[in-house]
Coordinates of C-alpha atoms in Angstrom, one line a residue:
M74 CA 0.0 0.0 0.0
K75 CA 2.7 2.4 0.9
S76 CA 4.8 1.7 -2.2
F77 CA 1.7 2.4 -4.4
G78 CA 1.2 5.8 -2.7
I79 CA 4.8 6.7 -3.0
L80 CA 4.9 5.8 -6.7
L81 CA 1.9 8.0 -7.3
F82 CA 3.4 10.9 -5.4
L83 CA 6.7 10.7 -7.5
V84 CA 4.8 10.9 -10.7
F85 CA 2.8 13.8 -9.3
F86 CA 5.9 15.6 -8.1
L87 CA 7.6 15.5 -11.5
F88 CA 4.8 17.6 -12.9
S89 CA 3.9 19.6 -9.9
C90 CA 6.9 22.1 -10.2
R91 CA 5.1 23.7 -13.2
M92 CA 1.6 23.1 -11.8
F93 CA 2.2 24.7 -8.4
T94 CA 5.4 26.6 -8.9
L95 CA 6.9 24.5 -6.0
I96 CA 10.3 25.3 -7.4
P97 CA 11.0 28.2 -9.9
D98 CA 11.7 27.2 -13.4
Q99 CA 15.4 27.8 -13.8
N100 CA 15.0 28.2 -17.6
Q101 CA 13.1 31.3 -17.0
K102 CA 14.7 34.6 -15.8
S103 CA 14.7 34.1 -12.0
E104 CA 14.2 37.9 -11.6
L105 CA 10.6 37.2 -12.6
F106 CA 10.1 34.5 -9.9
Y107 CA 7.8 35.3 -7.1
T108 CA 5.2 33.4 -5.1
E109 CA 2.6 34.1 -2.5
N110 CA 2.5 30.4 -1.6
I111 CA 4.6 31.0 1.5
H112 CA 2.9 28.6 4.0
W113 CA 3.1 24.8 4.3
Y114 CA -0.7 24.5 4.1
Q115 CA -0.8 26.0 0.7
Y116 CA 1.0 22.9 -0.7
F117 CA -0.2 19.9 1.2
K118 CA -3.0 19.0 3.6
L119 CA -3.4 16.0 6.0
F120 CA -6.4 13.7 6.2
K121 CA -7.2 10.6 8.3
V122 CA -8.5 7.5 6.5
P123 CA -10.0 4.7 8.6
K124 CA -8.0 1.5 8.1
K125 CA -11.2 -0.4 7.6
D126 CA -11.9 1.8 4.5
Y127 CA -8.5 1.8 3.1
D128 CA -9.1 -0.7 0.3
W129 CA -12.0 1.5 -0.8
F130 CA -9.7 4.5 -0.5
L131 CA -7.1 3.0 -2.8
D132 CA -9.8 2.4 -5.5
F133 CA -11.1 5.9 -5.1
V134 CA -7.7 7.7 -5.5
K135 CA -6.8 5.5 -8.5
E136 CA -10.2 6.2 -10.2
N137 CA -9.8 10.0 -9.5
R138 CA -6.1 10.2 -10.3
I139 CA -5.4 11.6 -6.8
F140 CA -1.8 11.6 -5.6
Y141 CA -0.9 11.2 -2.0
T142 CA 1.7 10.0 0.4
I143 CA 1.4 8.2 3.8
S144 CA 2.6 10.3 6.7
T145 CA 2.0 7.9 9.6
E146 CA -0.2 5.1 10.9
L147 CA -2.4 5.5 14.0
D148 CA -4.3 2.8 15.9
Q149 CA -7.5 3.2 13.7
H150 CA -6.4 5.5 10.9
I151 CA -3.8 6.1 8.3
V152 CA -2.7 9.7 7.9
I153 CA -2.2 10.8 4.4
K154 CA -0.6 13.9 2.8
V155 CA -2.5 15.3 -0.2
P156 CA -1.6 18.2 -2.6
T157 CA -4.0 21.1 -2.0
Q158 CA -5.5 20.7 -5.4
F159 CA -7.4 17.7 -4.2
E160 CA -8.5 19.0 -0.7
K161 CA -12.0 20.0 -1.9
I162 CA -12.6 16.5 -3.2
F163 CA -11.5 14.9 0.1
R164 CA -13.7 17.3 2.2
T165 CA -16.9 16.0 0.4
I166 CA -16.2 12.4 1.6
N167 CA -17.7 11.5 4.9
R168 CA -15.2 8.6 5.5
I169 CA -12.2 10.9 5.4
E170 CA -11.4 13.6 8.1
E171 CA -9.2 16.6 7.6
I172 CA -6.6 17.1 10.4
N173 CA -6.1 20.7 11.4
D174 CA -3.6 20.3 14.2
F175 CA -0.8 17.7 14.3
P176 CA 2.9 17.3 14.8
F177 CA 4.8 19.0 12.0
L178 CA 6.7 15.7 11.7
W179 CA 3.6 14.4 9.9
W180 CA 4.0 17.0 7.2
D181 CA 7.8 16.8 6.9
T182 CA 8.3 13.1 7.2
E183 CA 11.8 13.3 5.8
L184 CA 13.2 14.8 9.0
I185 CA 13.9 11.3 10.5
K186 CA 15.7 10.2 7.4
R187 CA 17.9 13.4 7.5
K188 CA 18.8 12.8 11.1
K189 CA 19.6 9.1 10.7
S190 CA 21.8 9.7 7.7
K191 CA 24.6 11.3 9.8
D192 CA 25.4 13.3 6.6
I193 CA 25.7 16.9 7.7
T194 CA 24.9 18.0 4.1
W195 CA 21.6 16.2 4.2
I196 CA 20.7 17.4 7.7
K197 CA 21.4 21.0 6.5
N198 CA 19.2 20.6 3.5
G199 CA 15.8 20.7 5.2
Y200 CA 14.0 22.0 8.3
K201 CA 15.5 21.1 11.6
D202 CA 14.3 19.9 15.0
F203 CA 16.3 20.7 18.2
E204 CA 18.5 17.5 17.9
S205 CA 19.4 18.4 14.3
L206 CA 20.4 21.9 15.3
E207 CA 22.6 20.5 18.2
T208 CA 24.3 18.2 15.6
I209 CA 25.0 21.2 13.4
F210 CA 26.4 23.3 16.4
R211 CA 28.7 20.5 17.4
Y212 CA 29.9 20.1 13.8
L213 CA 30.7 23.8 13.4
E214 CA 32.6 24.1 16.7
K215 CA 34.7 21.1 15.8
K216 CA 35.4 22.1 12.3
Y217 CA 36.0 25.8 12.9
P218 CA 37.5 26.1 16.4
S219 CA 39.2 29.4 15.7
S220 CA 36.0 31.0 14.6
V221 CA 33.2 29.3 16.5
R222 CA 32.8 28.9 20.3
I223 CA 29.7 27.5 21.8
S224 CA 28.5 27.9 25.4
V225 CA 25.2 27.3 27.2
L226 CA 23.5 30.3 28.8
G227 CA 21.2 28.0 30.9
K228 CA 18.2 25.8 30.6
S229 CA 14.7 26.2 29.3
H230 CA 11.7 25.4 31.4
Q231 CA 11.8 21.8 30.2
Q232 CA 15.6 21.7 30.8
R233 CA 16.8 22.0 27.3
P234 CA 20.1 24.1 26.7
I235 CA 19.9 27.6 25.4
Y236 CA 23.0 27.8 23.1
L237 CA 25.1 30.8 22.5
L238 CA 27.3 30.8 19.5
H239 CA 30.2 33.4 19.5
I240 CA 31.4 33.9 15.9
T241 CA 34.6 35.9 15.4
N242 CA 38.3 35.4 14.8
H243 CA 39.1 34.2 18.3
N244 CA 42.8 34.2 17.6
S245 CA 42.8 38.0 16.8
D246 CA 43.9 40.6 19.3
F247 CA 42.1 43.4 17.3
P248 CA 40.8 45.7 20.3
Y249 CA 37.9 47.5 18.6
K250 CA 35.5 44.8 17.7
I251 CA 31.8 45.8 17.4
P252 CA 29.3 43.5 19.2
I253 CA 26.4 42.2 17.1
Y254 CA 23.5 40.2 18.6
V255 CA 21.3 37.9 16.5
N256 CA 18.5 35.5 17.6
S257 CA 15.7 33.3 16.2
L258 CA 12.9 31.0 17.3
H259 CA 11.3 33.1 19.9
H260 CA 8.3 31.4 18.4
G261 CA 9.1 27.7 18.1
N262 CA 6.7 27.2 15.2
E263 CA 8.6 29.7 13.0
I264 CA 11.2 27.1 12.0
L265 CA 12.3 29.1 8.9
S266 CA 13.6 31.8 11.2
V267 CA 16.5 29.7 12.4
E268 CA 17.5 29.0 8.8
Y269 CA 18.2 32.7 8.2
V270 CA 20.6 32.5 11.2
L271 CA 22.3 29.3 10.1
D272 CA 22.8 30.7 6.6
L273 CA 24.5 33.7 8.1
V274 CA 26.9 31.4 10.0
F275 CA 27.6 29.2 7.0
L276 CA 28.5 32.1 4.7
L277 CA 30.8 33.6 7.4
L278 CA 32.6 30.3 7.6
D279 CA 32.6 29.5 3.9
E280 CA 30.6 26.5 4.7
E281 CA 28.3 24.9 2.1
S282 CA 24.9 26.6 2.1
V283 CA 21.9 27.4 0.0
H284 CA 22.8 28.1 -3.6
L285 CA 20.5 29.2 -6.4
V286 CA 21.0 28.9 -10.1
N287 CA 20.9 32.2 -11.9
P288 CA 19.5 34.3 -9.1
P289 CA 19.0 38.2 -9.5
S290 CA 22.4 40.0 -9.5
Q291 CA 21.9 41.6 -6.2
V292 CA 21.6 38.3 -4.4
I293 CA 24.7 37.3 -2.4
Q294 CA 25.7 33.7 -3.3
K295 CA 29.0 33.7 -1.4
L296 CA 31.2 36.1 0.5
S297 CA 34.7 36.9 -0.7
L298 CA 37.7 35.8 1.4
E299 CA 38.5 39.4 2.2
E300 CA 35.0 40.2 3.5
R301 CA 34.9 37.0 5.6
K302 CA 38.2 37.9 7.2
E303 CA 37.0 41.5 7.8
F304 CA 33.8 40.4 9.4
L305 CA 35.5 37.9 11.6
E306 CA 38.3 40.3 12.5
K307 CA 36.2 43.4 13.3
L308 CA 32.9 42.0 14.7
D309 CA 32.0 40.0 17.7
I310 CA 28.8 38.2 16.6
Y311 CA 26.8 36.6 19.3
L312 CA 23.9 34.3 18.2
I313 CA 21.2 32.6 20.0
P314 CA 19.7 30.5 17.3
V315 CA 17.1 28.7 19.5
V316 CA 15.5 31.0 22.0
N317 CA 12.6 28.6 22.5
P318 CA 13.7 24.9 22.3
D319 CA 10.7 23.7 24.1
G320 CA 8.3 25.3 21.7
L321 CA 10.4 24.0 18.7
E322 CA 10.1 20.4 20.0
R323 CA 6.3 20.8 20.7
F324 CA 5.8 22.0 17.1
W325 CA 7.7 19.1 15.6
Y326 CA 6.4 16.3 17.8
E327 CA 3.1 17.5 19.5
S328 CA 1.1 20.3 17.9
L329 CA 1.4 23.0 15.3
H330 CA -0.7 25.4 17.5
N331 CA 1.2 24.9 20.7
G332 CA 4.7 25.2 19.1
R333 CA 4.6 29.0 19.2
K334 CA 4.9 29.3 22.9
N335 CA 7.4 27.9 25.4
G336 CA 7.0 25.0 27.9
R337 CA 5.0 27.1 30.3
N338 CA 2.6 28.2 27.4
V339 CA 4.0 31.7 27.3
D340 CA 4.7 33.8 24.2
L341 CA 8.3 34.7 25.0
N342 CA 8.2 37.8 22.8
R343 CA 5.5 39.2 24.9
N344 CA 7.4 38.5 28.2
Y345 CA 10.2 41.1 28.2
P346 CA 9.7 43.7 31.0
F347 CA 9.7 46.9 28.9
H348 CA 6.0 47.8 28.6
W349 CA 5.2 44.2 29.4
H350 CA 1.5 45.0 30.0
T351 CA 0.0 48.0 28.3
S352 CA -3.7 49.2 27.8
V353 CA -3.3 48.7 24.0
V354 CA -5.8 46.1 22.9
K355 CA -4.3 42.9 21.5
A356 CA -0.7 44.0 22.2
S357 CA -0.5 40.9 24.4
D358 CA -2.9 38.8 26.4
V359 CA -3.6 37.8 30.0
V360 CA -5.4 34.6 28.9
P361 CA -3.1 31.6 29.0
N362 CA -4.8 29.9 26.1
S363 CA -4.1 32.9 23.9
Y364 CA -1.3 32.6 21.2
M365 CA 0.2 35.8 22.6
Y366 CA -0.1 35.1 26.3
R367 CA 2.4 37.3 28.1
G368 CA 2.9 35.2 31.3
V369 CA 2.3 35.8 34.9
A370 CA 4.8 38.7 35.3
P371 CA 7.4 40.6 33.4
A372 CA 10.4 38.4 32.6
S373 CA 8.8 35.5 34.3
E374 CA 10.3 33.0 31.9
Q375 CA 13.7 31.4 32.3
E376 CA 14.5 31.8 28.6
V377 CA 13.9 35.6 28.7
Q378 CA 15.9 36.0 32.0
L379 CA 18.9 34.3 30.4
I380 CA 18.9 36.5 27.4
M381 CA 18.5 39.7 29.5
N382 CA 21.3 38.7 31.8
F383 CA 23.6 38.0 28.8
L384 CA 22.9 41.4 27.1
K385 CA 23.3 43.4 30.4
Q386 CA 26.8 41.9 30.6
N387 CA 27.5 42.1 26.8
P388 CA 25.5 44.9 25.3
C389 CA 25.4 45.0 21.6
S390 CA 25.7 47.8 19.1
F391 CA 23.2 46.3 16.7
G392 CA 20.7 43.5 17.0
L393 CA 18.5 41.3 14.7
S394 CA 15.7 39.2 15.9
Y395 CA 14.4 36.8 13.2
H396 CA 10.8 35.9 12.7
T397 CA 8.5 34.9 9.8
Y398 CA 6.6 35.8 7.6
A399 CA 5.4 39.4 7.2
N400 CA 8.1 40.5 4.7
K401 CA 9.2 43.6 6.8
I402 CA 11.9 45.0 9.0
L403 CA 10.6 46.4 12.2
F404 CA 12.4 49.2 14.1
P405 CA 11.5 50.2 17.7
Y406 CA 9.2 51.1 19.2
T407 CA 6.3 48.7 18.5
I408 CA 3.9 50.4 21.1
D409 CA 1.7 53.2 19.6
T410 CA 2.1 55.6 22.7
L411 CA 5.9 55.7 22.7
W412 CA 8.1 58.3 21.1
N413 CA 11.3 57.4 19.2
P414 CA 14.4 59.4 19.9
I415 CA 15.2 62.4 17.7
P416 CA 17.3 62.0 15.6
D417 CA 16.0 58.4 15.0
R418 CA 19.1 56.4 14.3
A419 CA 17.1 53.1 14.2
L420 CA 15.0 54.6 11.3
Y421 CA 18.1 55.9 9.6
F422 CA 20.0 52.7 9.7
G423 CA 16.9 50.7 9.0
K424 CA 16.5 52.3 5.6
K425 CA 20.0 51.1 4.8
L426 CA 19.2 47.5 5.8
L427 CA 16.8 47.3 2.9
H428 CA 19.4 47.9 0.2
Q429 CA 19.2 45.1 -2.5
V430 CA 17.2 42.8 -0.3
V431 CA 14.9 40.5 -2.3
S432 CA 11.7 39.0 -1.0
F433 CA 10.7 36.8 -4.1
R434 CA 7.2 37.8 -3.3
K435 CA 4.9 40.3 -5.2
R436 CA 5.8 42.9 -2.7
P437 CA 9.3 43.9 -1.6
Y438 CA 10.6 44.1 2.0
T439 CA 9.5 47.3 3.8
L440 CA 10.7 49.2 6.9
T441 CA 8.0 50.0 9.5
R442 CA 7.7 50.6 13.2
K443 CA 5.3 47.7 13.7
L444 CA 3.0 45.2 12.1
Y445 CA 0.6 45.9 14.9
S446 CA 1.0 47.2 18.4
V447 CA 2.9 44.6 20.5
S448 CA 4.1 44.9 24.1
G449 CA 6.9 43.0 25.8
T450 CA 9.1 42.4 22.8
D451 CA 12.9 41.7 22.9
Q452 CA 13.6 44.4 20.3
D453 CA 12.0 47.1 22.4
W454 CA 13.6 46.0 25.7
I455 CA 17.1 45.7 24.0
F456 CA 16.8 49.2 22.4
N457 CA 15.6 50.9 25.5
Q458 CA 17.8 49.2 28.2
T459 CA 21.0 48.4 26.4
G460 CA 21.4 51.2 23.9
C461 CA 21.6 48.6 21.1
I462 CA 19.9 49.5 17.8
A463 CA 17.8 46.4 17.5
Y464 CA 15.4 45.2 14.7
I465 CA 12.9 42.5 14.1
V466 CA 13.2 40.8 10.7
E467 CA 10.0 39.3 9.6
G468 CA 11.2 37.0 6.8
S469 CA 9.3 36.8 3.6
M470 CA 7.9 33.2 3.9
N471 CA 6.7 30.9 6.6
T472 CA 7.6 27.2 6.3
P473 CA 6.8 26.4 2.6
P474 CA 8.6 23.3 1.2
F475 CA 12.3 23.8 1.9
E476 CA 13.1 24.1 -1.8
V477 CA 10.8 27.2 -1.9
A478 CA 12.1 28.5 1.5
K479 CA 15.6 28.6 0.0
W480 CA 14.7 31.6 -2.1
S481 CA 13.6 33.5 1.0
I482 CA 16.8 32.6 2.9
V483 CA 19.1 33.7 0.0
G484 CA 17.0 36.8 -0.7
S485 CA 17.3 38.0 2.9
R486 CA 21.1 37.7 3.1
R487 CA 21.5 41.4 2.4
I488 CA 19.8 42.3 5.7
W489 CA 22.6 40.9 7.9
Y490 CA 25.2 41.8 5.3
N491 CA 24.1 45.4 5.3
L492 CA 24.1 45.5 9.1
F493 CA 27.7 44.1 9.2
R494 CA 28.7 46.8 6.7
I495 CA 27.0 49.5 8.8
A496 CA 28.7 48.2 12.0
I497 CA 32.1 48.4 10.4
D498 CA 31.8 51.5 8.1
E499 CA 29.4 53.9 9.7
P500 CA 30.6 57.0 11.7
R501 CA 30.7 56.4 15.4
V502 CA 32.4 57.5 18.6
E503 CA 34.2 55.0 20.8
I504 CA 35.6 56.2 24.1
E505 CA 37.6 54.6 27.0
F506 CA 37.5 56.6 30.2
F507 CA 40.3 56.7 32.8
D508 CA 40.6 58.4 36.2
S509 CA 43.6 60.3 37.3
N510 CA 45.3 57.1 38.3
Y511 CA 44.8 55.6 34.8
K512 CA 42.2 53.2 36.1
I513 CA 39.3 52.4 33.8
I514 CA 36.1 54.0 34.8
K515 CA 32.6 54.1 33.3
P516 CA 30.8 57.4 33.8
K517 CA 27.1 57.9 33.2
I518 CA 26.6 59.5 29.8
Q519 CA 23.9 61.8 28.4
V520 CA 23.8 62.8 24.8
K521 CA 22.5 66.4 25.0
N522 CA 22.0 67.1 21.3
F523 CA 19.8 64.0 21.0
Y524 CA 16.2 63.9 22.5
F525 CA 15.3 60.7 24.3
F526 CA 11.6 60.5 25.5
E527 CA 11.5 56.9 27.0
N528 CA 14.4 57.0 29.5
E529 CA 16.6 55.0 27.1
E530 CA 19.8 53.7 28.7
I531 CA 22.8 54.6 26.6
S532 CA 25.6 54.3 29.2
N533 CA 26.3 50.7 28.5
Y534 CA 29.9 49.7 27.8
Y535 CA 31.3 46.8 25.7
K536 CA 34.7 45.7 27.1
N537 CA 35.2 49.1 28.7
R538 CA 34.4 51.0 25.5
W539 CA 31.4 53.3 25.1
I540 CA 30.3 53.0 21.6
F541 CA 27.7 55.4 19.9
Y542 CA 26.8 55.4 16.2
L543 CA 26.0 58.9 15.0
G544 CA 23.5 58.2 12.2
N545 CA 23.2 61.5 10.3
A546 CA 24.6 63.6 13.2
K547 CA 28.0 65.2 12.8
K548 CA 28.7 65.8 16.6
L549 CA 27.9 64.7 20.0
N550 CA 27.4 67.0 23.0
L551 CA 28.0 64.8 26.0
M552 CA 27.3 65.2 29.8
L553 CA 29.5 63.0 31.8
S554 CA 28.6 62.1 35.4
F555 CA 30.6 60.1 37.9
G556 CA 29.4 59.7 41.4
K557 CA 27.6 62.6 43.1
T558 CA 30.0 65.4 42.4
F559 CA 31.7 64.9 39.0
H560 CA 30.0 66.4 36.0
K561 CA 31.6 67.4 32.8
E562 CA 30.3 68.6 29.4
I563 CA 32.3 67.8 26.2
E564 CA 31.7 68.1 22.5
I565 CA 33.0 65.7 19.9
E566 CA 32.8 66.4 16.2
C567 CA 33.1 63.2 14.2
S568 CA 32.6 62.3 10.5
K569 CA 34.2 58.9 10.4
I570 CA 35.4 56.6 13.2
C571 CA 36.5 58.6 16.3
R572 CA 38.3 56.6 19.0
E573 CA 39.3 58.4 22.2
K574 CA 41.1 57.5 25.4
M575 CA 39.8 60.2 27.7
N576 CA 41.4 60.9 31.1
L577 CA 39.1 62.6 33.6
T578 CA 40.3 64.3 36.7
I579 CA 38.7 61.9 39.0
R580 CA 40.4 60.1 41.9
T581 CA 39.0 56.7 42.8
N582 CA 40.1 54.1 45.2
K583 CA 42.8 51.8 43.8

C-alpha cells in the first residue's frame, strides 16, 4: 500500500513544479520568480483515512487520479498527505477527516531520514528539530575552532540548553570589535527563522549553504575571502539560534498550534519587561490559552531571563531578531504611545538595511515601526535598556517546502550583510575613560543634542568602551557624570570613526 502511494506521489511531483510553482523554473529569468505560496498548508493538507476503509480509498484515488503519500499510521487510521488541489474533493467524503492540528513531523516526514543519515549536508538541506540543530552546532565548533565557540547560557523550562554561538576570529587581538546580537525562534513554530541565522553562519565560515541557479544579480551567493576575514576580524557576533527549544520540540512532535509558545505556554516575545502589560488592545494577552499570552509577570520566563542577563553583561551595538513571515523589517518602538528618539538612528540605519534585499514575493521588504501594536518584545527592551539599535526581521515566507524556502533565505542575506557593513563602516564614537590614576572608569553619559523620551539607557559599555553610532549627526554634546560630584560637558565632532582614550580628573580608590 505504501509503495503504491509513494509511486503516485513521485509521478505527481515531477509535474507539480510547473503546476504549483513549487520550485522556480530555472530556464526562466529568475528575476521574474515570485510566489505568495509561503505557508506549508498552501501545498499539502493532511487527512485521516479509517483503516477499515483503506481498500475503498485505494480504488477511489486511483479512479480519480489523486496523488498522496502516507505520513503515519495510527491505531485506527492512516494519515495521508495530499496536494491542496485535491482537498475540496476529500472534504466531500464522509469517511475521510481533515486534520487541522498535528505534529509537523507528519507533514515533513523526511526529518527522520535526514537525522539518521549522519550526513551533515543532508541534515542541513531541510527543516531542523532541536536535535538536528545541536548536531550542526557541534559540527561547526569542531570544524572551525578558531571562529566558533559555543556555550550554554542556561536551561529552558523543560531543561533544554539555550545555546550561545560566538562567531569571530578568536585568535585575533584586534581591540575594537563591534558587538552584534542575533537570535531566532522566539516562536518555536517559526522554523524558517533559524534558517536565516544558520545561513549567516555558513556564509561567514565559507561552509556549504543554500545556492540558487541564476538568481538576481543583487543576491549574495558567497562572501569573498576578504570580506569574511574582515567580518570575523572586526565583529563579535553573538547568536542565540534557538530562544525557545521547548516550543520547537512541541511544534515538531506534538502540535502546530502549541509550538509558538514555550514549555509554560508563554509567548516569549510578549514577556520582556519593557512595557510588558499595556492598555493597548491585542498588544499581548492575559489569557493563558491565547497565542500571545504574556505570562504571569514581566520576565517570568527562564529563557527571557537568560537573554536579558547576557545582554546586560554584553551589550550589543546592533541586533537582529528573526521571525516569519510578514516581509518587513521592524524598528523600535512597537507600542503606539511611545516616542522614538530624535534623531531616530534606528530609522536611519533601517533604511540602509533594505538595500538590495529580495523578497521573491509580489511585494518587496518594507521598513516599519510595527505590524501591529505589540508589548513586551525583545527588540524594544534591547533598544531601551542596552542602547543597542535592534530590529525584528520578519522574513518573507513561513515554512513552505524547503526548496521554496531557500529563495527567502538567499534573498534576505542582504539584511545581515548590510548590518555588518553599517557596523564596520558607519561614523561612530568609541571612548575609553580613565581616572587620574589611569584606572578604567565608566561614567554615566547623556547625549545632550539627541532627544530621548522613554528613559533610554545609553551608558552601557562593551569591554570598557562606550560605543555610539551617530547616524546622520555630525557631533555629540555629552554630559559625563561620575558619582555625586563629578559632572563634565564635552563636545566631539566626528565624521568617520573617532576613537578616544579620555582621562578625567577623578580620583578613585585603587
